[in-house]
PDB file of C-alpha atoms in Angstrom:
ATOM      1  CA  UNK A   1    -131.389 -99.679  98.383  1.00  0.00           C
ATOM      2  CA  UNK A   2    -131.046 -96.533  95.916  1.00  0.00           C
ATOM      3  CA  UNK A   3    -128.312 -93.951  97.315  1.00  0.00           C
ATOM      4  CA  UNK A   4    -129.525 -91.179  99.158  1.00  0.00           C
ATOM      5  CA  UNK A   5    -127.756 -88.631  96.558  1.00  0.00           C
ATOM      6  CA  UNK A   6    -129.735 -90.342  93.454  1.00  0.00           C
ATOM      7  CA  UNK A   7    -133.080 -89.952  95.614  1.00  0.00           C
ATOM      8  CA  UNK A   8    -132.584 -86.252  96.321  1.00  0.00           C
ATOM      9  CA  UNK A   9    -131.617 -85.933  92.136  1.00  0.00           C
ATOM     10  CA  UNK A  10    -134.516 -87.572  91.088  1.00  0.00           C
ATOM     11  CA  UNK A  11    -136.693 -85.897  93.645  1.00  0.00           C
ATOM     12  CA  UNK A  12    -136.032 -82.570  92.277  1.00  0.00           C
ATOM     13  CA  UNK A  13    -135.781 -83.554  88.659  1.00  0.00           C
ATOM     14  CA  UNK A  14    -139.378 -84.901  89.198  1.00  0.00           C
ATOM     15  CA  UNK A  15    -140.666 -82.044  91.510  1.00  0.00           C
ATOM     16  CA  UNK A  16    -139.388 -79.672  88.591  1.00  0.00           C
ATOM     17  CA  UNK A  17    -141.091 -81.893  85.734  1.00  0.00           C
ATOM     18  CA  UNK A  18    -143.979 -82.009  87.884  1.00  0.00           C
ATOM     19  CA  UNK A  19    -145.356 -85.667  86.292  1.00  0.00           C
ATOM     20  CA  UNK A  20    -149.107 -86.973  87.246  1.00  0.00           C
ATOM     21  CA  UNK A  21    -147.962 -89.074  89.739  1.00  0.00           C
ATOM     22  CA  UNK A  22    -147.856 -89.475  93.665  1.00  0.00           C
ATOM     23  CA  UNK A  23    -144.309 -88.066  94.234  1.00  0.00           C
ATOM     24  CA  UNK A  24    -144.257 -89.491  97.888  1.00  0.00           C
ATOM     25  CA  UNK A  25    -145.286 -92.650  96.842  1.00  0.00           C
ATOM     26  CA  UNK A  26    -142.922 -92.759  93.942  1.00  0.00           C
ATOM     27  CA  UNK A  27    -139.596 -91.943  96.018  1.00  0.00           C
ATOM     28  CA  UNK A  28    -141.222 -94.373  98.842  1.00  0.00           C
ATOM     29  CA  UNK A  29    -140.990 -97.006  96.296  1.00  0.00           C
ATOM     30  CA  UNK A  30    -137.820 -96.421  94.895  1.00  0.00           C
ATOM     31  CA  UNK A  31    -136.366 -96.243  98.660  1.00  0.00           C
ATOM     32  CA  UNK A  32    -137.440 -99.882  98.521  1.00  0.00           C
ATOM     33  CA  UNK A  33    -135.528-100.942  95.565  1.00  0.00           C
ATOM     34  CA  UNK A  34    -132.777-103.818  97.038  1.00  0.00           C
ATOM     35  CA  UNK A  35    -131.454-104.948  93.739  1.00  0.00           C
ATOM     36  CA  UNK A  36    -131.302-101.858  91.425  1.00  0.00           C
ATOM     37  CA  UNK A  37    -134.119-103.240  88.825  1.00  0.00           C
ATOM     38  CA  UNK A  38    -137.700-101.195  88.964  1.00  0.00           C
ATOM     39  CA  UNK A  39    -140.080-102.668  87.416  1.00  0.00           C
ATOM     40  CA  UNK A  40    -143.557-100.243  86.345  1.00  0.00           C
ATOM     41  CA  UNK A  41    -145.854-102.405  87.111  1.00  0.00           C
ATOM     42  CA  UNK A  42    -144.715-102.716  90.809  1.00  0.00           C
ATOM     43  CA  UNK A  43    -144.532 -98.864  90.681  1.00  0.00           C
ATOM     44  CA  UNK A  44    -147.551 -98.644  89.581  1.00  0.00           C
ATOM     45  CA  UNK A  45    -149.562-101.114  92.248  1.00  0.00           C
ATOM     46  CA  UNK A  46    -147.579 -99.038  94.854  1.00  0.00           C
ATOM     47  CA  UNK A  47    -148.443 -95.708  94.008  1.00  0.00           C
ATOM     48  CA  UNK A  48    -151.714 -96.488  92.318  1.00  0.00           C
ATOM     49  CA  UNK A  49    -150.638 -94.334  89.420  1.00  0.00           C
ATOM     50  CA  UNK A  50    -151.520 -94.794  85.701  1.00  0.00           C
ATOM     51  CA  UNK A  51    -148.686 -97.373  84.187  1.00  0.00           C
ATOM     52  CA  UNK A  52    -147.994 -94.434  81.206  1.00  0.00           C
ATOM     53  CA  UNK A  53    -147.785 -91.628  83.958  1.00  0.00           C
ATOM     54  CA  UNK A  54    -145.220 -94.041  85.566  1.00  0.00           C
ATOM     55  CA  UNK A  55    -143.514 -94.737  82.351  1.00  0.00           C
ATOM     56  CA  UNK A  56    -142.997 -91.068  81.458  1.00  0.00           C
ATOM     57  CA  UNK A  57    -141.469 -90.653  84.970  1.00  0.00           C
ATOM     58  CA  UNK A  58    -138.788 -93.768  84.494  1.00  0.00           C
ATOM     59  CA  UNK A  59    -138.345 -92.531  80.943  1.00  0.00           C
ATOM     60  CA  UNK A  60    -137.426 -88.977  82.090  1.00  0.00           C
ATOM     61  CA  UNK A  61    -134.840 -90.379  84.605  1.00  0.00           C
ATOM     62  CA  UNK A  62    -133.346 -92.865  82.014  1.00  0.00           C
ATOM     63  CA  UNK A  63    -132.502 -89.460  79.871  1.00  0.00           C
ATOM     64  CA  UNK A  64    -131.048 -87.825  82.468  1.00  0.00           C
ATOM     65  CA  UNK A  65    -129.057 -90.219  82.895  1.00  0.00           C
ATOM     66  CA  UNK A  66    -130.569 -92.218  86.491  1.00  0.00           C
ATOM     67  CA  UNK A  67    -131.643 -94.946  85.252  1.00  0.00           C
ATOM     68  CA  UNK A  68    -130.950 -97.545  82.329  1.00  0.00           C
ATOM     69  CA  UNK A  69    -133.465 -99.584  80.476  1.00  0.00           C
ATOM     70  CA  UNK A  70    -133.512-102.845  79.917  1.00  0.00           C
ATOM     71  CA  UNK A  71    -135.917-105.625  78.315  1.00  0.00           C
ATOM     72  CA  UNK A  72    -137.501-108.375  80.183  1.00  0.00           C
ATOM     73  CA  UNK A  73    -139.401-111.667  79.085  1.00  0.00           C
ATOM     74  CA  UNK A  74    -142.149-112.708  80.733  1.00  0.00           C
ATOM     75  CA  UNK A  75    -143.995-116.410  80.447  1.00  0.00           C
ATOM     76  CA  UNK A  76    -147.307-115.547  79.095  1.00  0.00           C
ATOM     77  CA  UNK A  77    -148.252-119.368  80.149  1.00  0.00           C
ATOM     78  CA  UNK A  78    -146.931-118.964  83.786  1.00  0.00           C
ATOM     79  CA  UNK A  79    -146.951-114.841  83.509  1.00  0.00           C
ATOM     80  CA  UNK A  80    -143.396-114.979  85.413  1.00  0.00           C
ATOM     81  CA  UNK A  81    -140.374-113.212  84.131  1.00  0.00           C
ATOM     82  CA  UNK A  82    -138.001-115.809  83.271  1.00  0.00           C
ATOM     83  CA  UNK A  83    -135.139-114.221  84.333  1.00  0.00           C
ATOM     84  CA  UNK A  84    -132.920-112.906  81.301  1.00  0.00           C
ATOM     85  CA  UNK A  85    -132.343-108.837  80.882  1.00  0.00           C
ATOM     86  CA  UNK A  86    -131.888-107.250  77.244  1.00  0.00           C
ATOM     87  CA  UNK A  87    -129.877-104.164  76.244  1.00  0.00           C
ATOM     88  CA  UNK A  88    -132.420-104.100  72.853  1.00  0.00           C
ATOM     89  CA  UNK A  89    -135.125-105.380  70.959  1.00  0.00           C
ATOM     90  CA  UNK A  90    -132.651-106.171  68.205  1.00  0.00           C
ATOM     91  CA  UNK A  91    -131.114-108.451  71.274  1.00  0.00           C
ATOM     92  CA  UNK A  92    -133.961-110.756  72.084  1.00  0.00           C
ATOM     93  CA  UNK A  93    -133.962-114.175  70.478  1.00  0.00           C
ATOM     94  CA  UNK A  94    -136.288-115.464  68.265  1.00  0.00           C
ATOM     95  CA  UNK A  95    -137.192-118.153  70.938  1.00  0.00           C
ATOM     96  CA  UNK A  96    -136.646-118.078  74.564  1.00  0.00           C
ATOM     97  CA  UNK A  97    -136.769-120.654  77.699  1.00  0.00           C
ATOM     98  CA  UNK A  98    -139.341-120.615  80.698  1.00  0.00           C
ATOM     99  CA  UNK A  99    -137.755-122.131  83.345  1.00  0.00           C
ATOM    100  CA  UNK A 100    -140.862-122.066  85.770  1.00  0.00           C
ATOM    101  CA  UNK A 101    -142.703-124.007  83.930  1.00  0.00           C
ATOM    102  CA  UNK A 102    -140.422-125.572  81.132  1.00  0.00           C
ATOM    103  CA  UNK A 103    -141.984-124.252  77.872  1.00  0.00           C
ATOM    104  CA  UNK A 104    -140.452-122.533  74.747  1.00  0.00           C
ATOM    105  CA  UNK A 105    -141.891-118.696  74.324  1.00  0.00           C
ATOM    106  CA  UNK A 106    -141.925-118.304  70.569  1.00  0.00           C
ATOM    107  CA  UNK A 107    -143.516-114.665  70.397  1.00  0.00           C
ATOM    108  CA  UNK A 108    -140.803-113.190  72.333  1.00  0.00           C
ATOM    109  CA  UNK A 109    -140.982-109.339  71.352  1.00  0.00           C
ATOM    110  CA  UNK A 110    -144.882-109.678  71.903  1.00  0.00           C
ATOM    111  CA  UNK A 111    -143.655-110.811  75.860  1.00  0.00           C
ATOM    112  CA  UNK A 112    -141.068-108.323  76.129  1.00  0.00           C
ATOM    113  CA  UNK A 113    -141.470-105.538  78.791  1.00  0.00           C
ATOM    114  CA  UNK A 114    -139.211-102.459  79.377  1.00  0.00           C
ATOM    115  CA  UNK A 115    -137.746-102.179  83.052  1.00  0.00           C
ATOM    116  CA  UNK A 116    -135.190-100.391  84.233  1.00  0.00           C
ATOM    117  CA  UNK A 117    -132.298-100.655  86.255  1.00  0.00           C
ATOM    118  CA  UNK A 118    -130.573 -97.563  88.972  1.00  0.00           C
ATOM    119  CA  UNK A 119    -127.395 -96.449  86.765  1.00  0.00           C
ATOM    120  CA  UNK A 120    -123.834 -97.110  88.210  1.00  0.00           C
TER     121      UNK A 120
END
């Protein structure tokens, strides 16, 4: 679960930005985050926001520090992530591995999806 004292910050920080989005909904979501990653889409389906809206929001917080971004792969055959986080885009690999469902992703920037990930 995010820490209470990272909730309150990034409830004022986003009552002070004032973004387009559902601000209960928002914290409600991020009060459900176990592992530390938050992933926009997910935001988005739970607070029914638009994904950019939601994007501005996670950016904001990743530049005040918050949050840290990260790049995902995701199977476009299987539409899973497969699993492996990236610091860049100049980190991904030309090729990467589905293990779901055992293929080789050759388009792997055109897969690529930004998350992000509660700073430490």
């Amino acid at each position: 679960m995010m820490q209470s004292n990272i909730l309150e910050q990034v409830e004022h920080l986003l009552k002070e930005k004032k973004f387009n989005i559902d601000l209960e909904k928002f914290l409600g979501f991020l009060r459900l985050v176990k592992n530390g990653w938050i992933y926009p889409d997910a935001v988005q389906r739970h607070t029914k926001s638009g994904i950019v809206d939601i994007y501005e929001a996670l950016e904001f917080l990743s530049e005040q520090g918050l949050l840290e971004q990260a790049i995902v792969i995701y199977c476009p055959n299987c539409n899973r992530f497969i699993g492996n986080y990236y610091k860049t885009i100049y980190d991904l690999p030309e090729e990467e591995y589905c293990p779901h469902n055992d293929c080789i992703i050759s388009e792997v920037a055109k897969n690529a999806v930004i998350v992000y990930r509660v700073s430490q």
